[in-house]
XYZ file of N, CA and C in Angstrom:
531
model
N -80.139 153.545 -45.550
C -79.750 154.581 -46.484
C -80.099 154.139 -47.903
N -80.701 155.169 -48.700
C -81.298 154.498 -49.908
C -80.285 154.707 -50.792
N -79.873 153.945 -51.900
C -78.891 154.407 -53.136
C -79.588 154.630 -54.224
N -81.032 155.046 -54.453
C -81.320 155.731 -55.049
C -80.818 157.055 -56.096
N -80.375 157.015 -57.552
C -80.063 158.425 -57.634
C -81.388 158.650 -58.457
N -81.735 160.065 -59.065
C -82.927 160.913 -59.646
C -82.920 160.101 -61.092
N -81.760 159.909 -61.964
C -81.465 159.046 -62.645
C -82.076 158.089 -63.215
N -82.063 157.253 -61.589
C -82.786 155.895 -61.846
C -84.168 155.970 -62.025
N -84.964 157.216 -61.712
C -86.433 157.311 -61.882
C -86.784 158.405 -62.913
N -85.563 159.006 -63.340
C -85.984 159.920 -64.811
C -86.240 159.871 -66.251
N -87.418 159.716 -66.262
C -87.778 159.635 -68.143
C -88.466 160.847 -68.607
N -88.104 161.462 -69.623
C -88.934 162.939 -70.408
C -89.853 162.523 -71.427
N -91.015 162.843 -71.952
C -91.406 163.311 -72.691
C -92.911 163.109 -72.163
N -93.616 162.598 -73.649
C -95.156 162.972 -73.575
C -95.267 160.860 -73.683
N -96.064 160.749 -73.105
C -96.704 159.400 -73.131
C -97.032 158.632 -71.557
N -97.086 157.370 -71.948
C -97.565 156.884 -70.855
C -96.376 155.753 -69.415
N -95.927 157.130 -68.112
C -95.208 156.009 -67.614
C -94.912 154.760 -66.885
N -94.478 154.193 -67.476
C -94.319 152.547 -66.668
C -94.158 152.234 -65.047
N -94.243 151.757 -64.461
C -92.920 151.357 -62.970
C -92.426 150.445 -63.121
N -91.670 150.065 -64.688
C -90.985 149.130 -64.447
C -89.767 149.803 -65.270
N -88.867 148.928 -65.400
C -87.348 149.712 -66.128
C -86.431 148.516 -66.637
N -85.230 149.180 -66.643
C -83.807 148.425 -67.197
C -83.849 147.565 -65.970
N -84.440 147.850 -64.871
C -83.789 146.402 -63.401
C -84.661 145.555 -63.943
N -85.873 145.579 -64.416
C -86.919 144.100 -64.962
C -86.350 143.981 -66.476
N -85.711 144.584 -67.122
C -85.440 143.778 -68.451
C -86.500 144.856 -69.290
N -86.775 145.639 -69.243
C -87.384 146.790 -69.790
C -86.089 147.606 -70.864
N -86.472 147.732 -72.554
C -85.817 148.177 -73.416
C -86.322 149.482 -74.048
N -85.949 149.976 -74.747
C -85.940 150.708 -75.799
C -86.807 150.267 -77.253
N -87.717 150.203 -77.637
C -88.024 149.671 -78.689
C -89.316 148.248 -78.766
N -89.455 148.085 -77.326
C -90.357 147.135 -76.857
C -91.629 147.642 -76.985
N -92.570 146.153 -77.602
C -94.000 147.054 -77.872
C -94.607 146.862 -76.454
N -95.637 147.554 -76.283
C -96.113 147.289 -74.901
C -97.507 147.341 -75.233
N -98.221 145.862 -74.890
C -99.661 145.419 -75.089
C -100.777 145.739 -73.857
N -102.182 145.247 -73.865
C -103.053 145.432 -72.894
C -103.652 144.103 -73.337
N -103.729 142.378 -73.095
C -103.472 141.775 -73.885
C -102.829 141.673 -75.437
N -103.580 141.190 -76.052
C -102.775 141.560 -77.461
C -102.749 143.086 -78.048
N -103.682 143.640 -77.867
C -103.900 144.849 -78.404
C -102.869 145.638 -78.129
N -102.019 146.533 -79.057
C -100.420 147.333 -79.086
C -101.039 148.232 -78.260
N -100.342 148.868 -77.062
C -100.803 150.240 -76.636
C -99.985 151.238 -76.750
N -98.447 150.536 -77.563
C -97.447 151.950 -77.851
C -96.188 151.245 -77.801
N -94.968 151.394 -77.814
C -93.407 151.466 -77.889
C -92.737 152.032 -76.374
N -91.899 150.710 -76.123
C -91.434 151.826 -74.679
C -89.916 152.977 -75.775
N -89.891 153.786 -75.697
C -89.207 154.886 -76.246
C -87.909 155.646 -75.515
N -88.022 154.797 -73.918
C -87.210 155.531 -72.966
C -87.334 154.920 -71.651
N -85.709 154.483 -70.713
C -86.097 153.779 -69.847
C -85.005 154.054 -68.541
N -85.491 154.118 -68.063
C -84.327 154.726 -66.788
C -84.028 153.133 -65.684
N -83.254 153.018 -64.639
C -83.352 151.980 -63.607
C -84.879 151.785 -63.433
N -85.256 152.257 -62.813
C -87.117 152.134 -62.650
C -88.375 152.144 -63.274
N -88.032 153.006 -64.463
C -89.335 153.098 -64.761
C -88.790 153.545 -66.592
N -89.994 153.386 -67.366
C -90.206 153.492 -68.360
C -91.259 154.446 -68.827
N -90.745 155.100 -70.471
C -91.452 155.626 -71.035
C -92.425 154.958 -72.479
N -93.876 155.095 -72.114
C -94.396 154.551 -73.568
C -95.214 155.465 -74.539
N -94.597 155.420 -75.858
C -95.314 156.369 -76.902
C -96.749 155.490 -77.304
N -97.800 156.032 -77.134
C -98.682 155.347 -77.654
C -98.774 155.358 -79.360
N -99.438 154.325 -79.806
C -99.822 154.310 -81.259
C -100.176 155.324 -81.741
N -100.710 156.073 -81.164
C -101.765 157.149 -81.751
C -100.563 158.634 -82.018
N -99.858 158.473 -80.868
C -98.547 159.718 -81.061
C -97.982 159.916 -82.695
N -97.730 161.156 -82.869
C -97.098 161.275 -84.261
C -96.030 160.633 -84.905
N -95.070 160.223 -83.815
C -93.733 159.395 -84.212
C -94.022 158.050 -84.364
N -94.826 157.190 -83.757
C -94.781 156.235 -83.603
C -95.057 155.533 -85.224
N -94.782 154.450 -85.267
C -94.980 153.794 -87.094
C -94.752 152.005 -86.829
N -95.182 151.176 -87.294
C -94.842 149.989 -87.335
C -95.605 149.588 -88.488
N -94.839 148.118 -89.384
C -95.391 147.283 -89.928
C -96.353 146.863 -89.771
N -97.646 146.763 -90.652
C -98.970 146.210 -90.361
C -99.291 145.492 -91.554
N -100.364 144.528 -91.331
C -100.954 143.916 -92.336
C -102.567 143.695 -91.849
N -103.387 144.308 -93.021
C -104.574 143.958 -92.757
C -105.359 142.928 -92.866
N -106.541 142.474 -91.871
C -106.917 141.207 -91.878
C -108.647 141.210 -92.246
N -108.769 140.668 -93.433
C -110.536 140.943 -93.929
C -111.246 139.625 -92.887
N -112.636 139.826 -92.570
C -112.826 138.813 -92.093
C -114.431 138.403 -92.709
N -114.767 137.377 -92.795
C -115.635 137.055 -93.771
C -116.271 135.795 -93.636
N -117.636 135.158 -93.459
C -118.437 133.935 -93.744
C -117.546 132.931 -93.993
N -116.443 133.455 -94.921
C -115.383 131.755 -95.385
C -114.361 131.628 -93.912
N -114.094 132.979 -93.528
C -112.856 132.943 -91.921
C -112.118 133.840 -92.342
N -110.980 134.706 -91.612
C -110.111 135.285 -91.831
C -109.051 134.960 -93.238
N -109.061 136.316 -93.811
C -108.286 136.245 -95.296
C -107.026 137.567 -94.953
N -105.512 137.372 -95.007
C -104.649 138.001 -94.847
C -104.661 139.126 -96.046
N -104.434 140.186 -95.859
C -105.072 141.270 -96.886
C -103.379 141.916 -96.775
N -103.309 143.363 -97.312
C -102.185 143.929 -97.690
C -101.715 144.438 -96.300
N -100.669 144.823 -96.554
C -99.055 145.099 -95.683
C -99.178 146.725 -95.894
N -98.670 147.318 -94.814
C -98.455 149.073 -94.895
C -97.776 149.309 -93.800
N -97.724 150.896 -93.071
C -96.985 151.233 -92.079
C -98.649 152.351 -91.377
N -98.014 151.881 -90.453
C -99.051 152.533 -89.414
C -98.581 153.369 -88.697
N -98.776 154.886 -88.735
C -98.495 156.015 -88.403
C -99.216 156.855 -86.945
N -98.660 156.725 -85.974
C -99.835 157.927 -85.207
C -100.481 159.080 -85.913
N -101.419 159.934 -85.415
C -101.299 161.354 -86.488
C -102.131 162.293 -85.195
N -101.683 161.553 -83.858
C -101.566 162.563 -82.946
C -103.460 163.123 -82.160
N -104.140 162.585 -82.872
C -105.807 162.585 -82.422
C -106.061 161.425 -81.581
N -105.548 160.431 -81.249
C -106.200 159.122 -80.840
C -106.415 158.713 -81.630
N -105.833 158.553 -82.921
C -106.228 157.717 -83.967
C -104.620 157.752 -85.253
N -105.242 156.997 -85.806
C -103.689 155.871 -86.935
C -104.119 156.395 -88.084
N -103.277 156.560 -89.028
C -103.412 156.146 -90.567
C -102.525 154.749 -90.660
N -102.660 154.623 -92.181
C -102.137 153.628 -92.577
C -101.431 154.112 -93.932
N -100.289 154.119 -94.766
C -99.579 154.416 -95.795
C -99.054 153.353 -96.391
N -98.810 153.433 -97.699
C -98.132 152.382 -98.458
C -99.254 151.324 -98.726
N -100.413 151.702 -98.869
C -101.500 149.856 -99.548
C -101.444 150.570 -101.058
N -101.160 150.509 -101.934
C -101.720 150.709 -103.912
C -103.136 150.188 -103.540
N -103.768 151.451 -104.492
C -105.317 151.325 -104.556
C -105.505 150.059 -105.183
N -104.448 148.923 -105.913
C -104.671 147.964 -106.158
C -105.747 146.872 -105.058
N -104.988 146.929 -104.173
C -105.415 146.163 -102.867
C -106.498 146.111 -102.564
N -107.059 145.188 -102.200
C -109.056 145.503 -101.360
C -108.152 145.649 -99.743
N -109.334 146.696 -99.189
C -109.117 147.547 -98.282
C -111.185 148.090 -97.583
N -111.611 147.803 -96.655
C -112.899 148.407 -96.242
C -113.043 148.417 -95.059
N -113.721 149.382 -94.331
C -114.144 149.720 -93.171
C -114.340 148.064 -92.663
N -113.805 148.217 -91.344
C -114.287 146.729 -90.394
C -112.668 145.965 -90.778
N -111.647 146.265 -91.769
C -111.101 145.463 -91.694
C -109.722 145.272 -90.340
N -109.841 144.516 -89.899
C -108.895 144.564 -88.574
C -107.244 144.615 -89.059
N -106.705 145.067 -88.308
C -104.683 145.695 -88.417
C -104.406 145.039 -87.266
N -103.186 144.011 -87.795
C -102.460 143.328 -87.355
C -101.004 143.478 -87.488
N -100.174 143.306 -86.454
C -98.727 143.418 -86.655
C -98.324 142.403 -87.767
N -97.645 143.257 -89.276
C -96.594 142.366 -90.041
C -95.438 141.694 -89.247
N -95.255 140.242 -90.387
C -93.852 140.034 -90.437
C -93.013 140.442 -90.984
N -91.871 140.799 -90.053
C -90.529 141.945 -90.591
C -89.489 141.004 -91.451
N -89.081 140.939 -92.802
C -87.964 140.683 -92.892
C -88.044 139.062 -92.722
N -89.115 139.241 -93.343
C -89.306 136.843 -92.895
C -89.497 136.482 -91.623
N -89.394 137.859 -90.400
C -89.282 137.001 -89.098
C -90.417 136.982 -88.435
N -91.598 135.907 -88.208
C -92.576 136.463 -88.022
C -92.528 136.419 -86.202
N -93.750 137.327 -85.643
C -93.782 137.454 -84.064
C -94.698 137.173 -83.826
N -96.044 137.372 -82.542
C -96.922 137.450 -82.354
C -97.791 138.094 -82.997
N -99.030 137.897 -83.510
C -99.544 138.735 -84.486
C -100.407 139.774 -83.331
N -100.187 140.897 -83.001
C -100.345 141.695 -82.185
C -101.402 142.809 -82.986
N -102.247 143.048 -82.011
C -103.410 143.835 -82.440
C -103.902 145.547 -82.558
N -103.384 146.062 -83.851
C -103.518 147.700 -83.414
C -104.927 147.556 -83.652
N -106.009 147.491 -83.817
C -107.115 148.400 -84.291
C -108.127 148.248 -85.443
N -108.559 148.647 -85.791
C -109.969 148.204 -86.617
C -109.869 149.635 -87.989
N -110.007 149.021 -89.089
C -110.779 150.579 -90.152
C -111.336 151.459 -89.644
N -111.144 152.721 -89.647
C -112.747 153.352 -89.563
C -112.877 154.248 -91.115
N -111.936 154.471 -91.742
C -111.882 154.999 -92.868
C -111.204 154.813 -94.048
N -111.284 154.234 -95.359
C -110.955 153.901 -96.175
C -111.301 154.844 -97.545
N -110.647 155.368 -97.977
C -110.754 156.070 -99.157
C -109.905 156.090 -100.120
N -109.624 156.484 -101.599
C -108.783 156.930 -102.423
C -107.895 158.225 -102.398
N -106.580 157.957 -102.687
C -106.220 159.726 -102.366
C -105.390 159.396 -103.762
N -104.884 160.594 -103.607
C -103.889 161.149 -104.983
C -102.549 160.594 -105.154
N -102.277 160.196 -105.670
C -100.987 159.430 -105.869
C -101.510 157.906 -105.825
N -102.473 157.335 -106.325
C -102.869 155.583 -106.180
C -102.437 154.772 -105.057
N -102.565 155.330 -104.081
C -102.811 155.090 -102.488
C -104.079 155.131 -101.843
N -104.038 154.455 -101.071
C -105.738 154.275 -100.098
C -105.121 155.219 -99.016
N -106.325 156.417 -98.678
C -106.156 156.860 -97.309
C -106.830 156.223 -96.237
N -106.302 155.213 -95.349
C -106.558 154.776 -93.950
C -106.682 155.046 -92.662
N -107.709 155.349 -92.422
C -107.755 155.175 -90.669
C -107.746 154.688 -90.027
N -107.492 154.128 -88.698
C -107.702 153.150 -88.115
C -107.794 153.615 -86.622
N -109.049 153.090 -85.829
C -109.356 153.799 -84.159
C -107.887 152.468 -83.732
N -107.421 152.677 -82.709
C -106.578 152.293 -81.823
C -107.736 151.358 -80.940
N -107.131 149.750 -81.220
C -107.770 148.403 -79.969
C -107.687 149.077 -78.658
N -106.733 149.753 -78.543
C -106.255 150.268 -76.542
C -105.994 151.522 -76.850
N -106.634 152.160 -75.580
C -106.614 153.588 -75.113
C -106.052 153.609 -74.073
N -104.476 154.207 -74.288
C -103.831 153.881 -72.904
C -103.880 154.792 -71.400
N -105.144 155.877 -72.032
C -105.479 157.041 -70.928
C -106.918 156.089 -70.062
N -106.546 154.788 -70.454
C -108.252 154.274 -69.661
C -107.475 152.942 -69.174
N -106.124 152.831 -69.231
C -105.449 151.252 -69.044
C -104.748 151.408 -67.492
N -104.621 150.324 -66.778
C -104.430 150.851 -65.582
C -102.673 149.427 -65.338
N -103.270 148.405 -66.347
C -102.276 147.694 -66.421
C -101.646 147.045 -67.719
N -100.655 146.785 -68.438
C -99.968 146.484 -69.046
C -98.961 145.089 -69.249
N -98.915 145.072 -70.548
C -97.750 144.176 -70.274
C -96.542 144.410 -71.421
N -95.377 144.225 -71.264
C -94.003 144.596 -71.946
C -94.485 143.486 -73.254
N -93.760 143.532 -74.430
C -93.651 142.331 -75.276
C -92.019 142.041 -75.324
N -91.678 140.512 -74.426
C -90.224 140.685 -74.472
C -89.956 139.622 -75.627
N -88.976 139.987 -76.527
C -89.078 139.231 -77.815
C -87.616 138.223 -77.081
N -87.725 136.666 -77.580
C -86.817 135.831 -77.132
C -87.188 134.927 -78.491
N -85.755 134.483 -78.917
C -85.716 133.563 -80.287
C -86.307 131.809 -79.563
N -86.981 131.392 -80.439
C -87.208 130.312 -80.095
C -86.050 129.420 -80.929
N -85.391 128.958 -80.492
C -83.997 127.920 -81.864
C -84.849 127.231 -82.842
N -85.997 126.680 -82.183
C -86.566 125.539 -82.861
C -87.241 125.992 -83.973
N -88.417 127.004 -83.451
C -89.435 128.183 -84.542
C -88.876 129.458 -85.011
N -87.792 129.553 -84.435
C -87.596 131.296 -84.057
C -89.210 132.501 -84.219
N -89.247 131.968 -83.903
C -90.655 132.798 -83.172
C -90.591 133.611 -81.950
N -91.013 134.617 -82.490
C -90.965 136.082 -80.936
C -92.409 135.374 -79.648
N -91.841 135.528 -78.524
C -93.010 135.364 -77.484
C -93.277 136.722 -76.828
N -93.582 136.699 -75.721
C -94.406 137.412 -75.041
C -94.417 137.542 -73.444
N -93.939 138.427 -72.393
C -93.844 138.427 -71.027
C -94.194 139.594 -70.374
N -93.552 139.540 -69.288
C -93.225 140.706 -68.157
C -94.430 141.633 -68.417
N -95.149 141.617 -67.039
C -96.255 142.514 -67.084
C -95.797 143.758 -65.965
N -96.201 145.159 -66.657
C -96.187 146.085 -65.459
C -97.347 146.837 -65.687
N -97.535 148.044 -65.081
C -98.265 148.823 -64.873
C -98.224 150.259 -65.474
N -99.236 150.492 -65.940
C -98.964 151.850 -67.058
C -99.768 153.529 -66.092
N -99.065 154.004 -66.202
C -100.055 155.437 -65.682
C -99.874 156.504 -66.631
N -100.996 156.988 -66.767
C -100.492 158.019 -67.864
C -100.335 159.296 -67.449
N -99.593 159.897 -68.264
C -98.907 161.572 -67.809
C -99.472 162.567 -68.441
């Protein structure tokens, strides 16, 4: 006899769902990679299975910092928030046209609040311009397309005492809806 209830396998909305859940340690708020590359936020999680918003979705937003790369090696460039805007593709908000900013430059997960994590990978420039208000308008294509990903992995954040440094685990499987 199964003790199954509908419950344990119900998640709503639009994104991509997991088969994994709250029984593997599956949260609310967890980024979910394809190696490093971000493929979205789990947003919703039942006993079994999980829901993930991809990057590209309208709600989605995280801390970023851009990374120039150059003949001398990687140079840490400015900090913003990275927005879905619902095409398969990101902006970026908050750089002052102060900042250098150009096509090719790679987006990397910021450190929040002093705490730094894995430096986790959204995506590459594809558009850099000036807009109104002394802001750069940013684009950025998405590293992972989670309508072409067949497997996944959770990012489970655990304090290290020694570094406190965020790591990295639990792999499941993504299907998209």
């Amino acid at each position: 006899k199964s003790h199954i209830k509908p419950s344990d396998l119900l998640v709503e909305g639009p994104g991509v769902l997991l088969d994994q859940g709250q029984q593997q340690g599956v949260d609310a708020g967890q980024r979910v990679v394809n190696g490093m590359a971000v493929v979205g936020r789990v947003t919703e999680t039942s006993q079994w299975v999980a829901l993930v918003q991809p990057v590209s979705h309208e709600k989605f937003s995280a801390a970023i910092q851009l990374v120039k790369n150059s003949p001398q090696g990687a140079a840490f460039g400015a900090e913003g928030l990275l927005m879905g805007i619902g095409d398969g593709r990101c902006r970026v908000s908050g750089i002052p046209y102060t900042e250098s900013v150009s096509v090719g430059d790679e987006v990397f997960s910021a450190d929040i609040n002093g705490i730094s994590g894995p430096r986790l990978y959204y995506g590459k420039v594809v558009r850099a311009k000036f807009s109104v208000g002394g802001e750069w308008d940013v684009h950025v294509e998405p590293a992972a397309d989670y309508r072409k990903l067949s497997q996944v992995a959770v990012v489970q954040p655990s304090v290290n005492r020694s570094r406190h440094r965020l790591s990295s685990g639990q792999a499941s499987r993504g299907v998209p809806r």
